[in-house]
XYZ file of C-alpha atoms in Angstrom:
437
model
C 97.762 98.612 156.049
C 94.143 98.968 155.910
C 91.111 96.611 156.249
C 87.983 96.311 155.025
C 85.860 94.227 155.368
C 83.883 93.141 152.277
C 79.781 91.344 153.255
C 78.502 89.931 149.801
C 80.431 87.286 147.373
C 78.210 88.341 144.801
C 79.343 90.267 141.401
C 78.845 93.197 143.270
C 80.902 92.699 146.694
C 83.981 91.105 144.401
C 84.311 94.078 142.174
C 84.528 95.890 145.166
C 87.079 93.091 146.774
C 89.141 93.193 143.162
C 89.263 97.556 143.255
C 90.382 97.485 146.996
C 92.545 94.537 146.968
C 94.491 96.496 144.161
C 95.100 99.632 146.198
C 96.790 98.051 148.593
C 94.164 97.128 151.178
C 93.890 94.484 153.273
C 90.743 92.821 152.365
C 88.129 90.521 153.913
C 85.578 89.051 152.315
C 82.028 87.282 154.260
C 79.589 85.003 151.753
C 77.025 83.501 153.635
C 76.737 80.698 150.762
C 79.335 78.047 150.362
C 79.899 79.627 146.581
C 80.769 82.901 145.425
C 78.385 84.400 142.502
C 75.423 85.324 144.395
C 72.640 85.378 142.194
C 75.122 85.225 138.570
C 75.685 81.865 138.614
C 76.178 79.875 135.615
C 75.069 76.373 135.114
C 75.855 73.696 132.130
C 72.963 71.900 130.962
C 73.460 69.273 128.256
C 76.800 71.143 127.434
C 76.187 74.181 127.394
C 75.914 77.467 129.312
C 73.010 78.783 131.039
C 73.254 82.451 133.333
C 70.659 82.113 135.934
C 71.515 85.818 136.313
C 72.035 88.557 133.860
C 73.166 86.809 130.850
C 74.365 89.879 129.230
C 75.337 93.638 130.012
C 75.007 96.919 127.987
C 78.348 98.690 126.826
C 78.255 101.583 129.324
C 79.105 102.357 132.094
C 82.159 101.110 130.822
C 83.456 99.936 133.883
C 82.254 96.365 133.765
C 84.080 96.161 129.802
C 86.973 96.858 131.788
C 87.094 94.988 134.492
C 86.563 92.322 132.414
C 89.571 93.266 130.363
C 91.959 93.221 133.617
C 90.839 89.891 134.821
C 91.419 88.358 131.070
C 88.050 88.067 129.684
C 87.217 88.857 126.388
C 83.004 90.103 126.356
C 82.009 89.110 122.365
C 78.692 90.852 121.552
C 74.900 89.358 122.763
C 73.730 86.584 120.031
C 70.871 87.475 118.755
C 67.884 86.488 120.047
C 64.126 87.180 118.204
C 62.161 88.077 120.720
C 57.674 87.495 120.637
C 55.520 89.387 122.325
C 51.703 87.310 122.483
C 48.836 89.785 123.028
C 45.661 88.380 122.550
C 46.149 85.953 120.607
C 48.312 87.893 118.130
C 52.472 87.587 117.839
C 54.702 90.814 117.708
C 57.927 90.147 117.108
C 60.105 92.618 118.297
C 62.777 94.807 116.800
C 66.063 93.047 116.413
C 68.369 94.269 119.079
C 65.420 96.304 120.664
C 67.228 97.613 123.844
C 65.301 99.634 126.208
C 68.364 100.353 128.429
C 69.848 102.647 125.774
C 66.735 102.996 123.225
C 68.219 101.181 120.413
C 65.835 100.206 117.246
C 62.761 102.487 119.028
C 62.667 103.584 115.986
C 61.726 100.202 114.284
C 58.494 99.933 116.238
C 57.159 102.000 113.681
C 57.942 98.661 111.469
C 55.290 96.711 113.541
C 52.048 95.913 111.613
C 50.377 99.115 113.412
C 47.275 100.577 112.323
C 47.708 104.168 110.705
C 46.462 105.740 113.578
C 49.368 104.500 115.999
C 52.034 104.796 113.166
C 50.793 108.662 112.530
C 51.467 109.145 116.365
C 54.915 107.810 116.276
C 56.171 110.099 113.293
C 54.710 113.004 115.475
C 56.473 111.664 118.813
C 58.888 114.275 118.486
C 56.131 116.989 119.137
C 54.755 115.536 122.453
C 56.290 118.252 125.287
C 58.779 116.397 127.862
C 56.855 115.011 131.243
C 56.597 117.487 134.008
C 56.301 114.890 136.374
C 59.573 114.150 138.152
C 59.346 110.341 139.036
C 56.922 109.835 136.180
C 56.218 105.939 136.262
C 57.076 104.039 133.048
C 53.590 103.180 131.860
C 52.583 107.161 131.806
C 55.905 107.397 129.803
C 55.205 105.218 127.199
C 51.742 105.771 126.627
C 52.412 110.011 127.145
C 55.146 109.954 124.399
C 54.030 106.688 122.398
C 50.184 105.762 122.843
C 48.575 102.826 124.341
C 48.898 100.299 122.006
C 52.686 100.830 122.160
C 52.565 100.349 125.835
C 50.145 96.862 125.662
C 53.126 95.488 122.959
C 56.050 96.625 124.916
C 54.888 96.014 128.975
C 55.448 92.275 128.746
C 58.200 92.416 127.395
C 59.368 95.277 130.000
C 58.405 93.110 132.758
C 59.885 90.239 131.926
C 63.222 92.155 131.921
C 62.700 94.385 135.149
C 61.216 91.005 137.310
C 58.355 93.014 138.355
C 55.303 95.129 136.887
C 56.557 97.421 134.545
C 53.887 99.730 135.027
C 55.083 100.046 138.840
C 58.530 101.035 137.521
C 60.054 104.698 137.888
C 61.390 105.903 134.665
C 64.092 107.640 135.664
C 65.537 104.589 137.936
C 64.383 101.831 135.398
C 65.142 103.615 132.167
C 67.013 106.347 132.716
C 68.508 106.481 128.720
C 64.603 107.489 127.311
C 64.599 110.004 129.534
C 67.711 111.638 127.524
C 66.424 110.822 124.243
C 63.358 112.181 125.273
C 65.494 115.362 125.434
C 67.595 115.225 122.402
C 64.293 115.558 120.025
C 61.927 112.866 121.198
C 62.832 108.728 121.271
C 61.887 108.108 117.371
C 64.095 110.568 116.224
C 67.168 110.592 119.191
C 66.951 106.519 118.826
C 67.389 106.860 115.212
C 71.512 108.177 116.085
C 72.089 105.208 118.150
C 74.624 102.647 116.332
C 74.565 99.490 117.676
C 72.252 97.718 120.592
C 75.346 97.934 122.752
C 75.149 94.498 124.483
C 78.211 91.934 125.433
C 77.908 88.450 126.828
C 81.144 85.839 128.310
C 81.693 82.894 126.279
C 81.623 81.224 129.355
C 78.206 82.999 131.082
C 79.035 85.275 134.263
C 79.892 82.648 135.843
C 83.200 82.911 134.606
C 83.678 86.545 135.855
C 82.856 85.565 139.225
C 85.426 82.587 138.799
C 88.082 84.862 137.470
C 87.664 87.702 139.970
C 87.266 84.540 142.956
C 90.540 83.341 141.508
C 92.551 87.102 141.775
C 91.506 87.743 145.523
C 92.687 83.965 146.542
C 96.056 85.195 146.511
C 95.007 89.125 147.899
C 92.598 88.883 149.852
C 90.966 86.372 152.706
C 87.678 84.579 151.767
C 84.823 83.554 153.754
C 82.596 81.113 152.452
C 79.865 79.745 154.476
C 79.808 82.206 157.038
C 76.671 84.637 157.270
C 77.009 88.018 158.634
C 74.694 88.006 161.948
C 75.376 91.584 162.912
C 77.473 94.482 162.561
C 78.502 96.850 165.041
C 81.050 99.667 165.906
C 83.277 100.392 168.696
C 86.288 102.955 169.139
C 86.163 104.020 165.721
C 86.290 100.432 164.069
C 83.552 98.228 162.440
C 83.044 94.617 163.679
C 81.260 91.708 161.687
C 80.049 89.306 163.959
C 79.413 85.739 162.289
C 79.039 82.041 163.821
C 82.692 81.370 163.101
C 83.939 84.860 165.333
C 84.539 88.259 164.990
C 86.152 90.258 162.481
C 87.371 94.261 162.805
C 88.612 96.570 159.955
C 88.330 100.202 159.687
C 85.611 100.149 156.955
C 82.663 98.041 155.746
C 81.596 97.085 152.426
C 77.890 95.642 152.513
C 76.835 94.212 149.443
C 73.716 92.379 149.845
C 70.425 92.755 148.498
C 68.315 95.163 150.871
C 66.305 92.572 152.833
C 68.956 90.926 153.444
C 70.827 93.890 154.667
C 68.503 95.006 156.651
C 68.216 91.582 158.713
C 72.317 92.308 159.591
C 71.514 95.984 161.023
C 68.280 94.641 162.961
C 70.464 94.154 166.312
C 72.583 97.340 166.203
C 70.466 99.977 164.217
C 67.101 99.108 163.517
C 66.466 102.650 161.864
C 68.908 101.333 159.251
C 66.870 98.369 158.985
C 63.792 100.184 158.663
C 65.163 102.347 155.752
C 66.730 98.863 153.694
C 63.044 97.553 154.345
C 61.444 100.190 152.608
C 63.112 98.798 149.388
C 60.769 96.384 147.607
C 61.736 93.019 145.783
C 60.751 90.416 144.003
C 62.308 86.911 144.316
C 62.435 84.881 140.433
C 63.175 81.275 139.601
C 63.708 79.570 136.511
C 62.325 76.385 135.093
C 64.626 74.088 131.888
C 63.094 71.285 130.374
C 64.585 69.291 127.994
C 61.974 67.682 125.623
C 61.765 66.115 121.846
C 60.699 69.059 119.363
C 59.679 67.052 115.769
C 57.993 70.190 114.411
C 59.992 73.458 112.422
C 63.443 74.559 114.018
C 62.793 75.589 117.818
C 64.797 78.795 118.786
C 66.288 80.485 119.422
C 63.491 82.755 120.335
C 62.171 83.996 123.627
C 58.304 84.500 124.107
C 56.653 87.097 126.632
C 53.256 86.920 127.604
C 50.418 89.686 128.117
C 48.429 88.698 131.074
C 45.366 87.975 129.792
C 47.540 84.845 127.898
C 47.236 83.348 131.054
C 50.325 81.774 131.395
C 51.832 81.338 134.729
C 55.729 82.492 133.803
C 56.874 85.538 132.213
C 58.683 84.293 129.825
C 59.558 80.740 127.374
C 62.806 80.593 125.635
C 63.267 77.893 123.350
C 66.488 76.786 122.055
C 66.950 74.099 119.758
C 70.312 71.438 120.923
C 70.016 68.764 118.132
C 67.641 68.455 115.434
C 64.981 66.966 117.254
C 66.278 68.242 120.553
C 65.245 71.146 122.718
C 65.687 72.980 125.794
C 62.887 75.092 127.441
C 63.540 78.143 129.922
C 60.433 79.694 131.567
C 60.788 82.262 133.878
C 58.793 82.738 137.135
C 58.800 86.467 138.959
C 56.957 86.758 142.342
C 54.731 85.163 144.765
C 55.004 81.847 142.307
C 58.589 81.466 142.820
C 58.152 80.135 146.044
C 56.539 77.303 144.805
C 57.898 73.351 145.544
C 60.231 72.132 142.460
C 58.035 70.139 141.628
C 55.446 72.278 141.011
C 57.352 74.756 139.385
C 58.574 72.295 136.625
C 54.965 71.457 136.321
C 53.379 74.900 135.986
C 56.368 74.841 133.329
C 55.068 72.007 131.436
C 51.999 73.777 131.289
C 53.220 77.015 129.962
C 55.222 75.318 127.191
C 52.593 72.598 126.365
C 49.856 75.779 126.153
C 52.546 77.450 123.647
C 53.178 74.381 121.552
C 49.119 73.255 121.628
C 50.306 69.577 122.331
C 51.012 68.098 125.573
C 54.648 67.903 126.522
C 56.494 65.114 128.204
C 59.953 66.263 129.372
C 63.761 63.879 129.428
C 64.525 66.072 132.539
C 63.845 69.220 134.252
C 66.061 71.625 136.486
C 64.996 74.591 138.702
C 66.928 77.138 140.131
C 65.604 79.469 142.292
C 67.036 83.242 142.700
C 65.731 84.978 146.065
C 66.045 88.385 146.389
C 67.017 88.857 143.089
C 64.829 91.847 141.412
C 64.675 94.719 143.209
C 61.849 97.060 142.175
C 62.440 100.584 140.969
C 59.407 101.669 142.027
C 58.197 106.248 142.362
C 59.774 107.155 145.755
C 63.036 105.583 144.721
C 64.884 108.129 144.262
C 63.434 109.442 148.321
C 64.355 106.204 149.771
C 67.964 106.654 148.189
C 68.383 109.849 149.829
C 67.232 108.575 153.166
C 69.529 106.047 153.105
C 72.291 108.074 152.213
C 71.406 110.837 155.427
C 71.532 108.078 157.497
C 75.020 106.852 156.568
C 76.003 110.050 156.932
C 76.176 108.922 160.929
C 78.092 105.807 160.063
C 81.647 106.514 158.740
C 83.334 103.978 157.142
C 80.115 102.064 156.382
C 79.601 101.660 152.561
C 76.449 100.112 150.531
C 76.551 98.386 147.310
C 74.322 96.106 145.164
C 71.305 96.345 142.395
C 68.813 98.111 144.314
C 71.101 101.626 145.069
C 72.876 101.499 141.090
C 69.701 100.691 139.236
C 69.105 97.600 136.786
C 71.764 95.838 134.661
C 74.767 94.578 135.664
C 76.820 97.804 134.040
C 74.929 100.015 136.184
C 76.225 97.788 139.110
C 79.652 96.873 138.949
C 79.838 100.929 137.830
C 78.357 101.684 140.907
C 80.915 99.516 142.950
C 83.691 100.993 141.229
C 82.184 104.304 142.648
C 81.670 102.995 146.308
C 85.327 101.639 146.827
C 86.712 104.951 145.294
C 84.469 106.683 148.149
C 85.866 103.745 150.418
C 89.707 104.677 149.179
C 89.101 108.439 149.772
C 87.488 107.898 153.408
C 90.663 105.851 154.482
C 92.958 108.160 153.065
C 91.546 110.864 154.766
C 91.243 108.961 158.041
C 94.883 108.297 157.936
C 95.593 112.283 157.637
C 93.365 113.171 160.527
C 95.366 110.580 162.694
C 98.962 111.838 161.732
């Protein structure tokens, strides 16, 4: 029997755990945390459930529906959620169900109290040629195809949901879906043919996935909690994964980790590999809750994003009302201000939602969770650092990559791209085993 060894007890390394436990392989897996999850944990605050990850997924890829489906969870579709945009001074709410993953309800900006000038541009999207620009960022996008004062609505809002400067992003790697309905007649029109937002949530947050998945290997495969991989080397054909608790050896490697981190396990063996992972940027996020009394109209739930001259210090405030005079605050922190003392965080929280509700705020209690390394950036050059990275494990057979930062953003897009990576993992064993007979 074959073994692989599997580096990442994320979502991403225990797809990949699940898929080649159930061909038949012999399956290792190394978390460096003392929980499985990674960065999708879920967490119950006054009795309910809270995804310090993604809290939902889109429909396709399919593969995470799926999965899902053999593990015995049942996705229900996304609640809604109204979503605000505040530019100076001024609320936009959004269109319900906007999803910029697929384009769903692009359309319905044309709803938004617009001047005629903008609205006149958006029923003549459909003339504006497509970009000849290959990794055209997403800010040229938007304002090429939709104007500028489409683009000052939408970027928070963008942001927020890419954990980094939208206007940094690479279309084609951040939004790859506008690109297509660019091509099928322009996104007012294409978006127009698009039936439902497409989005699915667990009753029980992600956190139940990763339980559920956790729960199938215990009895298939051999789990490693605890135990960070230091290095990783190769000898005589087979891959070793050195780690303060000993060795382990398998004929193929799964790393799933985010790039940094990655790159720290090559730094002894193959520092051009490390070079390459550090050439992908990120941006580390935390989240703030505080629970506080609400005596004015019904709180939530509703989600707030913030143009920068609002000069708030999150990205985001979601409100969500628990009892009648009882609500729950999220605020979102992205960046350099996520490495900022608990303490300080919840206060810089305080601020944000006391600034938002124009009276000062005393909170019951306050959590903070912090997610490092959890936003990759899909910045112009992706697509060149892919390719690199892919020439270079061109030298290393039987070393495999996973995780956010090579499948793009959304959990579909990752757990798709898994599903992809142990089926290249499957065929490079089985043709390992013909070259040997």
């Amino acid at each position: 029997m074959s073994k692989v060894i599997i580096v990442g007890g994320g979502l991403s390394g225990l797809a990949a755990a699940y898929w080649a436990s159930e061909a038949g392989l012999e399956v290792y897996v190394v978390e460096a945390a003392h929980n499985l999850g990674g960065c999708h944990r879920t967490v119950t605050l006054e009795g309910r459930f809270f995804d310090l990850g993604d809290e939902y997924f889109d429909a396709q890829p399919s593969t995470l529906l799926e999965l899902c489906s053999q593990v015995g969870l049942e996705p229900q579709p996304f609640p809604k959620l109204q979503r605000v945009v505040r530019l100076r001074g001024q609320d936009w709410v959004l269109p319900s169900g906007f999803n910029p993953a697929t384009g769903y309800g692009l359309h319905q900006l044309a709803t938004l109290p617009f001047g005629p000038g903008v609205k006149w541009r958006l029923a003549a999207e459909r003339f504006v040629p497509a970009a000849t620009v290959k990794d055209e960022s997403l800010d040229a996008f938007v304002r090429r195809r939709l104007g500028l004062e489409i683009w000052e609505v939408l970027e928070p809002f963008l942001s927020a949901i890419l954990g980094g400067p939208a206007e940094e992003a690479a279309t084609p790697e951040a939004f790859a879906a506008l690109l297509e309905l660019e091509r099928q007649g322009g996104l007012m029109v294409a978006s127009r043919r698009l039936k439902t937002e497409g989005r699915w949530s667990l009753a029980g947050g992600m956190g139940s996935l990763v339980q559920a998945l956790g729960t199938h290997l215990l009895s298939k495969a051999r789990i490693f909690t605890g135990q960070e991989a230091l290095a990783i080397t190769r000898d005589k054909g087979r891959w070793q994964v050195h780690t303060p608790g000993g060795r382990l050896e398998a004929e193929a490697v799964v790393l799933a980790l985010p790039a940094p981190r990655a790159a720290r396990v090559f730094r002894p063996s193959a520092p051009q590999m490390t070079a390459l992972l550090n050439q992908f940027p990120y941006r580390h996020s935390a989240k703030a809750f505080l629970l506080f009394r609400h005596t004015g109209p019904e709180a939530g739930p509703v989600e707030y994003y913030w143009a920068k001259t609002e000069s708030y210090v999150g990205s985001s405030l979601r409100l969500s009302q628990l009892e009648p005079e009882l609500t729950l605050a999220l605020v979102q922190f992205i960046g350099d201000v996520a490495h900022t003392a608990d303490a300080e965080l919840s206060r810089l929280a305080q601020q944000d939602l006391s600034r938002y509700l124009q009276t000062q705020v005393r909170p019951l209690a306050a959590w903070v969770f912090r997610q490092p390394y959890s936003r990759p950036q899909f910045t112009p050059g992706h697509t060149r650092r892919l390719e690199a990275l892919e020439q270079a494990l061109v030298h290393a057979p039987g070393l495999f990559l996973t995780g956010s930062y090579l499948a793009g953003p959304g959990l579909a897009r990752q757990i798709a791209y898994s599903h992809k990576i142990t089926q290249h993992l499957l065929n490079f064993l089985a043709l390992s085993a013909l070259q040997a007979d």
